[in-house]
PDB file of C-alpha atoms in Angstrom:
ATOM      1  CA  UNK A 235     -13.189 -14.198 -12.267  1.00 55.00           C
ATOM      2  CA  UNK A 236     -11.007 -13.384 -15.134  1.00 55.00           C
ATOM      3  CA  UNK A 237      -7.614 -14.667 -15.088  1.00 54.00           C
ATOM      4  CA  UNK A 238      -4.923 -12.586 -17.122  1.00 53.00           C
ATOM      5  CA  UNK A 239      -0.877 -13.807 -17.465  1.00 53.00           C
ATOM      6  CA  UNK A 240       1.991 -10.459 -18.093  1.00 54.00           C
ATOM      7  CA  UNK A 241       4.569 -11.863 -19.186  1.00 51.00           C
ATOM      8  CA  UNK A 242       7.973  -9.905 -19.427  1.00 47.00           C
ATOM      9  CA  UNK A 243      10.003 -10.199 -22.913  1.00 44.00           C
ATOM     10  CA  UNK A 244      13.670  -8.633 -23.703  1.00 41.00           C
ATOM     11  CA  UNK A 245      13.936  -6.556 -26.745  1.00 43.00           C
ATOM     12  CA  UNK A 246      14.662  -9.347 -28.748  1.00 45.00           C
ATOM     13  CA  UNK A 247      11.317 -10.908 -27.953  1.00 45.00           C
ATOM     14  CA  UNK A 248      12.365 -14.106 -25.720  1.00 46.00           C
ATOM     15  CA  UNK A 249      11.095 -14.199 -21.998  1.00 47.00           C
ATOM     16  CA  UNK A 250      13.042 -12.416 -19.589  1.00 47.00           C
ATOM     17  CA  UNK A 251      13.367 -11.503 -15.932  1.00 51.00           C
ATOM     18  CA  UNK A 252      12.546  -8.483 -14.648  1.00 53.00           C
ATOM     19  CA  UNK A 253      14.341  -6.333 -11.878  1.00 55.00           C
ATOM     20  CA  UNK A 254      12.490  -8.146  -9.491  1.00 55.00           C
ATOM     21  CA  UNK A 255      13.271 -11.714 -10.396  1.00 59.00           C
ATOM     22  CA  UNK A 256       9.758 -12.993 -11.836  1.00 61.00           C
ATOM     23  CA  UNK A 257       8.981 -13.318 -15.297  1.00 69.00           C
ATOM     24  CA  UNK A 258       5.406 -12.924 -14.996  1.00 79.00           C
ATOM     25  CA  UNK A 259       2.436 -11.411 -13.013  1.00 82.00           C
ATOM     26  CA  UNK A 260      -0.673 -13.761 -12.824  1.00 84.00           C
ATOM     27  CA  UNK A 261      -3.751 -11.730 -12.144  1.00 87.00           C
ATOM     28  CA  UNK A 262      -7.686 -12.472 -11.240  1.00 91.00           C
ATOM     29  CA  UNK A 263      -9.849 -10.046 -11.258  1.00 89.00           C
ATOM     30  CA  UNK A 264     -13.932  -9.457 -10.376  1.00 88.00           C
ATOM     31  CA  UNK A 265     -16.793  -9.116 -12.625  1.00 86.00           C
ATOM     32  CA  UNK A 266     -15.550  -5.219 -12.051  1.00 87.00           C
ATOM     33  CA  UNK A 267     -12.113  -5.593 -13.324  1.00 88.00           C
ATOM     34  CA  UNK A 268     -10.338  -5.137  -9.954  1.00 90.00           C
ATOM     35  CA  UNK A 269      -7.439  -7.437  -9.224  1.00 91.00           C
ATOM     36  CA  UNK A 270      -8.468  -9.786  -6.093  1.00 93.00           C
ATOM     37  CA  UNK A 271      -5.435 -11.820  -6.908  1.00 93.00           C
ATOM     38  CA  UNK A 272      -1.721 -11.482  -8.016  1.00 91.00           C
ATOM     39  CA  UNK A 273       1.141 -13.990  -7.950  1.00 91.00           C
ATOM     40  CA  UNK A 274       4.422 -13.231  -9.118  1.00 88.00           C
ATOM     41  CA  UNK A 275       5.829 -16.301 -11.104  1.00 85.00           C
ATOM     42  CA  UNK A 276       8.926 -17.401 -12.725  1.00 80.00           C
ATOM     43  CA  UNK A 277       9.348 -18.607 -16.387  1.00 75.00           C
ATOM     44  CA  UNK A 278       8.791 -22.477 -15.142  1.00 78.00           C
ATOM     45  CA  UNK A 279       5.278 -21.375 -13.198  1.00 81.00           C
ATOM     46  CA  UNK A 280       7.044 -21.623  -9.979  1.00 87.00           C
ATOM     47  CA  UNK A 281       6.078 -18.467  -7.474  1.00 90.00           C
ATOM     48  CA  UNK A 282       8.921 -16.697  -6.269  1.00 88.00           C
ATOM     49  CA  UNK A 283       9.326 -13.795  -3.376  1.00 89.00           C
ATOM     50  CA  UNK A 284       9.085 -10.254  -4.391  1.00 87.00           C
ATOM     51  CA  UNK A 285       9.487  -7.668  -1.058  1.00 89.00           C
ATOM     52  CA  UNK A 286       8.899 -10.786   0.807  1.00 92.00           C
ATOM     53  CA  UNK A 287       5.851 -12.080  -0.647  1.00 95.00           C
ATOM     54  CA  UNK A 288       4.900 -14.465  -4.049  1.00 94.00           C
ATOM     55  CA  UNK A 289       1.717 -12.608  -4.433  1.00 95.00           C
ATOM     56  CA  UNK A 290      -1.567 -11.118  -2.395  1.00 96.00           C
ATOM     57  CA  UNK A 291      -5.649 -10.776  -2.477  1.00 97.00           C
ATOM     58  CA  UNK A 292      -7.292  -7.861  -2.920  1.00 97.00           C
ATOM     59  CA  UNK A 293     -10.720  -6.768  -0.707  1.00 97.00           C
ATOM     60  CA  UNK A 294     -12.441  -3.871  -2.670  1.00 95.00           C
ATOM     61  CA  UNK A 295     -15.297  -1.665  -1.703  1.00 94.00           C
ATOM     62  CA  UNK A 296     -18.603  -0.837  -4.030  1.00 89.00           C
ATOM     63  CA  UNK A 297     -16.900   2.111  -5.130  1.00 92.00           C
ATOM     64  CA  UNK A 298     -14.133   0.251  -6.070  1.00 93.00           C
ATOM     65  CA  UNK A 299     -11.258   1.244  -3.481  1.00 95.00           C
ATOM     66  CA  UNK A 300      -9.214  -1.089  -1.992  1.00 95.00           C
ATOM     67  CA  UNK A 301     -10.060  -1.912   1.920  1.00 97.00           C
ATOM     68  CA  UNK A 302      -7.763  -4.940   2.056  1.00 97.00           C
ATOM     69  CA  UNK A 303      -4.424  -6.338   1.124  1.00 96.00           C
ATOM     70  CA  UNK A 304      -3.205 -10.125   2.396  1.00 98.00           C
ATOM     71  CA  UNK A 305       0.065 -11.137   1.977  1.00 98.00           C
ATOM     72  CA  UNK A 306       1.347 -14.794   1.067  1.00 97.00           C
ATOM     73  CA  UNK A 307       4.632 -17.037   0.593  1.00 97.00           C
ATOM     74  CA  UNK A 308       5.388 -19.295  -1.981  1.00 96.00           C
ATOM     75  CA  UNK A 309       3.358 -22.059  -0.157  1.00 96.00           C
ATOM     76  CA  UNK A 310       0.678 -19.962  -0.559  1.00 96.00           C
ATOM     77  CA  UNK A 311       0.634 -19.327   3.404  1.00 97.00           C
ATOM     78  CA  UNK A 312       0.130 -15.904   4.926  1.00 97.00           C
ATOM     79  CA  UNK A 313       3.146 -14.093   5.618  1.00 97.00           C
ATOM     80  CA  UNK A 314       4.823 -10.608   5.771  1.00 97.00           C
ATOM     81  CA  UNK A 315       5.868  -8.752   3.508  1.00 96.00           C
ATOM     82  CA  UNK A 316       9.401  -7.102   3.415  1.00 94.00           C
ATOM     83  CA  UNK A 317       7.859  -4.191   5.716  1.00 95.00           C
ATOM     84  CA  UNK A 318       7.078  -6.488   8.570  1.00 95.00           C
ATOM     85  CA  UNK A 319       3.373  -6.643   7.250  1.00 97.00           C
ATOM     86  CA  UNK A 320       1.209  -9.283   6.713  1.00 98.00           C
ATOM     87  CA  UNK A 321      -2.101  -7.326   5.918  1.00 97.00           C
ATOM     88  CA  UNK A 322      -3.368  -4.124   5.325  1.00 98.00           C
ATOM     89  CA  UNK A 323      -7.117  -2.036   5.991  1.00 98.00           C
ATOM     90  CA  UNK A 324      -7.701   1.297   4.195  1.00 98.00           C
ATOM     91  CA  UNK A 325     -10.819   3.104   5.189  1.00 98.00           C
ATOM     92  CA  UNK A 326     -11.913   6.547   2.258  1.00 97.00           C
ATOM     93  CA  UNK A 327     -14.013   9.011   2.695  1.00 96.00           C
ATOM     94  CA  UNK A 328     -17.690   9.560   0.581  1.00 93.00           C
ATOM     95  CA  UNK A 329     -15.116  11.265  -1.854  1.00 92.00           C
ATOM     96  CA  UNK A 330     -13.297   7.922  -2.435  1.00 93.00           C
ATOM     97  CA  UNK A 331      -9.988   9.902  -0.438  1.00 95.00           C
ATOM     98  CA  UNK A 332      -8.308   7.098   1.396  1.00 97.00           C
ATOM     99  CA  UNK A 333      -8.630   8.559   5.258  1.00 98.00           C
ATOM    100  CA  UNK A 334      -6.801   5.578   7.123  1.00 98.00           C
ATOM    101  CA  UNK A 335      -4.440   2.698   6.272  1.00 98.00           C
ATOM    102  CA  UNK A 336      -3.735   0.276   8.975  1.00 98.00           C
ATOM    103  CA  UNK A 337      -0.882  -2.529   9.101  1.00 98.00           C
ATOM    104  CA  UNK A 338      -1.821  -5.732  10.337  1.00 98.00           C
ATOM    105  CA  UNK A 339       0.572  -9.203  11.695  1.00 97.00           C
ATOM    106  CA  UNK A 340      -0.044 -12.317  10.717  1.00 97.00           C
ATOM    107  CA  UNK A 341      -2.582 -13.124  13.942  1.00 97.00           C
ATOM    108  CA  UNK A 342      -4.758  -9.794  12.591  1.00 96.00           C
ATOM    109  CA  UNK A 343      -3.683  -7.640  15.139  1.00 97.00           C
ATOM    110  CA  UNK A 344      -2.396  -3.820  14.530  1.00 97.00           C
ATOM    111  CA  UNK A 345       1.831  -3.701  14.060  1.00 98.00           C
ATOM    112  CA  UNK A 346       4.465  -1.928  13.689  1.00 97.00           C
ATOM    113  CA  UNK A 347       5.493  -1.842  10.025  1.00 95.00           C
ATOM    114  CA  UNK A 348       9.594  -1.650   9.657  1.00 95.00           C
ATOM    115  CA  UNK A 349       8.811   2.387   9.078  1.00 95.00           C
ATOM    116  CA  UNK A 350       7.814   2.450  12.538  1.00 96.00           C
ATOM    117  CA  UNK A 351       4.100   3.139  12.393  1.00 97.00           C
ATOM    118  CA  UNK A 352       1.018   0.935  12.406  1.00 97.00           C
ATOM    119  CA  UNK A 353      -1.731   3.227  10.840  1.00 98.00           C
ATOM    120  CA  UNK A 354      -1.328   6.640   8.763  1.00 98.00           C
ATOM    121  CA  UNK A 355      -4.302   9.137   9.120  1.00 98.00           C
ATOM    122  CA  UNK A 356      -4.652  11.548   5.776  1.00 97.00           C
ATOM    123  CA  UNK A 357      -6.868  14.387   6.586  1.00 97.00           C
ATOM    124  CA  UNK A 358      -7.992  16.491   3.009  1.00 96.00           C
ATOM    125  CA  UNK A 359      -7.875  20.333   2.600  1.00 93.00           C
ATOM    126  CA  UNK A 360      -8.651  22.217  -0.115  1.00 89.00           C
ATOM    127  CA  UNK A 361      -4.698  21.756  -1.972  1.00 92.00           C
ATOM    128  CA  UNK A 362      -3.850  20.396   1.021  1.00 95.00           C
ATOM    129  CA  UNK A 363      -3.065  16.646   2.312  1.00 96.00           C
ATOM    130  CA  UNK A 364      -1.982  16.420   5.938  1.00 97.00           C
ATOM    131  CA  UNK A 365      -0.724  12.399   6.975  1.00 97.00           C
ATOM    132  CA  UNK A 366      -0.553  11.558  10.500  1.00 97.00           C
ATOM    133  CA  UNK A 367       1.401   8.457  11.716  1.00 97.00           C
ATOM    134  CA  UNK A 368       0.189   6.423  14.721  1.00 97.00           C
ATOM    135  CA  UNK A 369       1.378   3.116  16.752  1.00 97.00           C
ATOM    136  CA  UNK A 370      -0.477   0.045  17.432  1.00 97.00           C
ATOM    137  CA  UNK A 371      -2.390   1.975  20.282  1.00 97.00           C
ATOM    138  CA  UNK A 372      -3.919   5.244  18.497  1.00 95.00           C
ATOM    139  CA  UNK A 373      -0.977   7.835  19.790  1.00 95.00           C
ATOM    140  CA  UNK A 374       0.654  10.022  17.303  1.00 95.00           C
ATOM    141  CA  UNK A 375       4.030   8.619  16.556  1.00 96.00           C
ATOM    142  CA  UNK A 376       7.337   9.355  15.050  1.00 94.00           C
ATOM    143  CA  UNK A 377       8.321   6.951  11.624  1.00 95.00           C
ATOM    144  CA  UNK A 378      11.671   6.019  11.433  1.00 95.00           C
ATOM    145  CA  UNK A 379      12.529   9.246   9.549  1.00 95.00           C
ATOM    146  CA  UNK A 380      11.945  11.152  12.467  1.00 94.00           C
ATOM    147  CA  UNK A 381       8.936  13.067  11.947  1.00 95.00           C
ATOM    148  CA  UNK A 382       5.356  12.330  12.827  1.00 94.00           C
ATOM    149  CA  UNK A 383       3.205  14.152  10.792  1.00 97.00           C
ATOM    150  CA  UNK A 384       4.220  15.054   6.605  1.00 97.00           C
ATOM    151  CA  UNK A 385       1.922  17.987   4.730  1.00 96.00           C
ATOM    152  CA  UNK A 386       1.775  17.710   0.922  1.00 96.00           C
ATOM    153  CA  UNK A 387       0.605  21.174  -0.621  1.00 96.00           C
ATOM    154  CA  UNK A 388      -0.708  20.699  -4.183  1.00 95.00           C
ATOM    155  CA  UNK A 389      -0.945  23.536  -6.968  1.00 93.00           C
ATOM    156  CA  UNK A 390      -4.199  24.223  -8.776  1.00 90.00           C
ATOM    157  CA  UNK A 391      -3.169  21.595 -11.696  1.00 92.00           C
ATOM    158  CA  UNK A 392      -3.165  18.996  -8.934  1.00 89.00           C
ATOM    159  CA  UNK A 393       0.703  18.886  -9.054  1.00 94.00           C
ATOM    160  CA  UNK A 394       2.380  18.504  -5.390  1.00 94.00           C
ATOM    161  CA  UNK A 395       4.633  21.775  -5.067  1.00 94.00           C
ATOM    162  CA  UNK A 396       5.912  21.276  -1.299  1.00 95.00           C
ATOM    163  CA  UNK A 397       6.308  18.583   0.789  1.00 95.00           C
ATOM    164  CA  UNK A 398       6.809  19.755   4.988  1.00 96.00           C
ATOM    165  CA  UNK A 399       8.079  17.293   7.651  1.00 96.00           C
ATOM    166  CA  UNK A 400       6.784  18.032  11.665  1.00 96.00           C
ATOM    167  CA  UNK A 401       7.924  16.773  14.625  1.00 91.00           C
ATOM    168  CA  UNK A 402       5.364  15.965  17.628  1.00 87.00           C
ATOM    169  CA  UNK A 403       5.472  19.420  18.827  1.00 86.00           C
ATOM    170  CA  UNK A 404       4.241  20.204  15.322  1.00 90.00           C
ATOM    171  CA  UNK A 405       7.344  22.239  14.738  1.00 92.00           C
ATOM    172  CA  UNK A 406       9.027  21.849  11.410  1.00 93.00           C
ATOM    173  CA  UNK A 407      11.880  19.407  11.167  1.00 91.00           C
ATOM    174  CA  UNK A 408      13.795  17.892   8.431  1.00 91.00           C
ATOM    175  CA  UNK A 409      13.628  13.638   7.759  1.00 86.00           C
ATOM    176  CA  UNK A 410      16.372  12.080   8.111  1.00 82.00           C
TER     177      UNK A 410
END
């Protein structure tokens, strides 16, 4: 693939450190330009943690959506990610909507992400995105804000004008 280096300068144009604490980005990507690879590095080369991991590979389909994420340390050994992730599985639709994102562990298997939900279900409507949350078994589940379903109602520019929270009796609640 193609291998690109960000690197992050102050204003006065000498390397610097962002928020984050890495200097730099590497990136690989495909003959299509997606990124299949990322490492966050400091200025000496060395990979250092960001959210719990020094960098990840990227799965993409033929349309070009992303159906896998896996996580790694600075050994360049699977791990998790400050979420309690160590892979995730998106499935779209034959618009290119992404319909399902599922967490994995570090043995493959469905978990519990630190949100308290192992896949999210996004069913489309016309301005209209409903997002279910589910645990490792299929059944609808609250997150760790307390609700189990969120509805996103866009405008006609696209623009999201209300966001609505529902408990598992599909009642309105407020997240905590």
């Amino acid at each position: 693939g193609n291998q690109t280096k960000n690197i992050y300068n102050s204003l006065s144009g000498k390397l610097a450190v962002n928020s984050s604490g890495f200097s730099s980005i590497v990136s690989d990507f495909d003959r299509w330009g997606h990124p299949i690879y990322e490492a966050y590095r400091t200025f000496g080369g060395e990979l250092v943690l960001v959210n719990g991991i020094a960098g990840r590979n990227a799965k993409f389909d033929r349309q070009g959506n992303i159906i896998e994420y896996d996580f790694f340390d600075t050994e360049w050994n699977a791990c998790e990610n400050n979420d309690g992730v160590a892979g995730l599985k998106a499935e779209y639709n034959e618009r290119g909507d992404q319909v399902k994102l599922s967490s994995y562990d570090l043995d493959g298997e469905l978990c519990l992400s630190v949100n308290g939900y192992a896949i999210t279900h996004n069913e489309y409507y016309d301005n209209c995105i409903e997002t279910t949350y589910y645990d490792v078994d299929g059944v609808p589940c609250n997150t760790v804000l307390g609700f189990h379903k969120a509805r996103a109602l866009y405008n006609d520019y696209g623009l999201m004008h209300m966001l609505e929270f529902f408990n598992k009796g599909d009642s309105l609640c407020v997240a905590k």
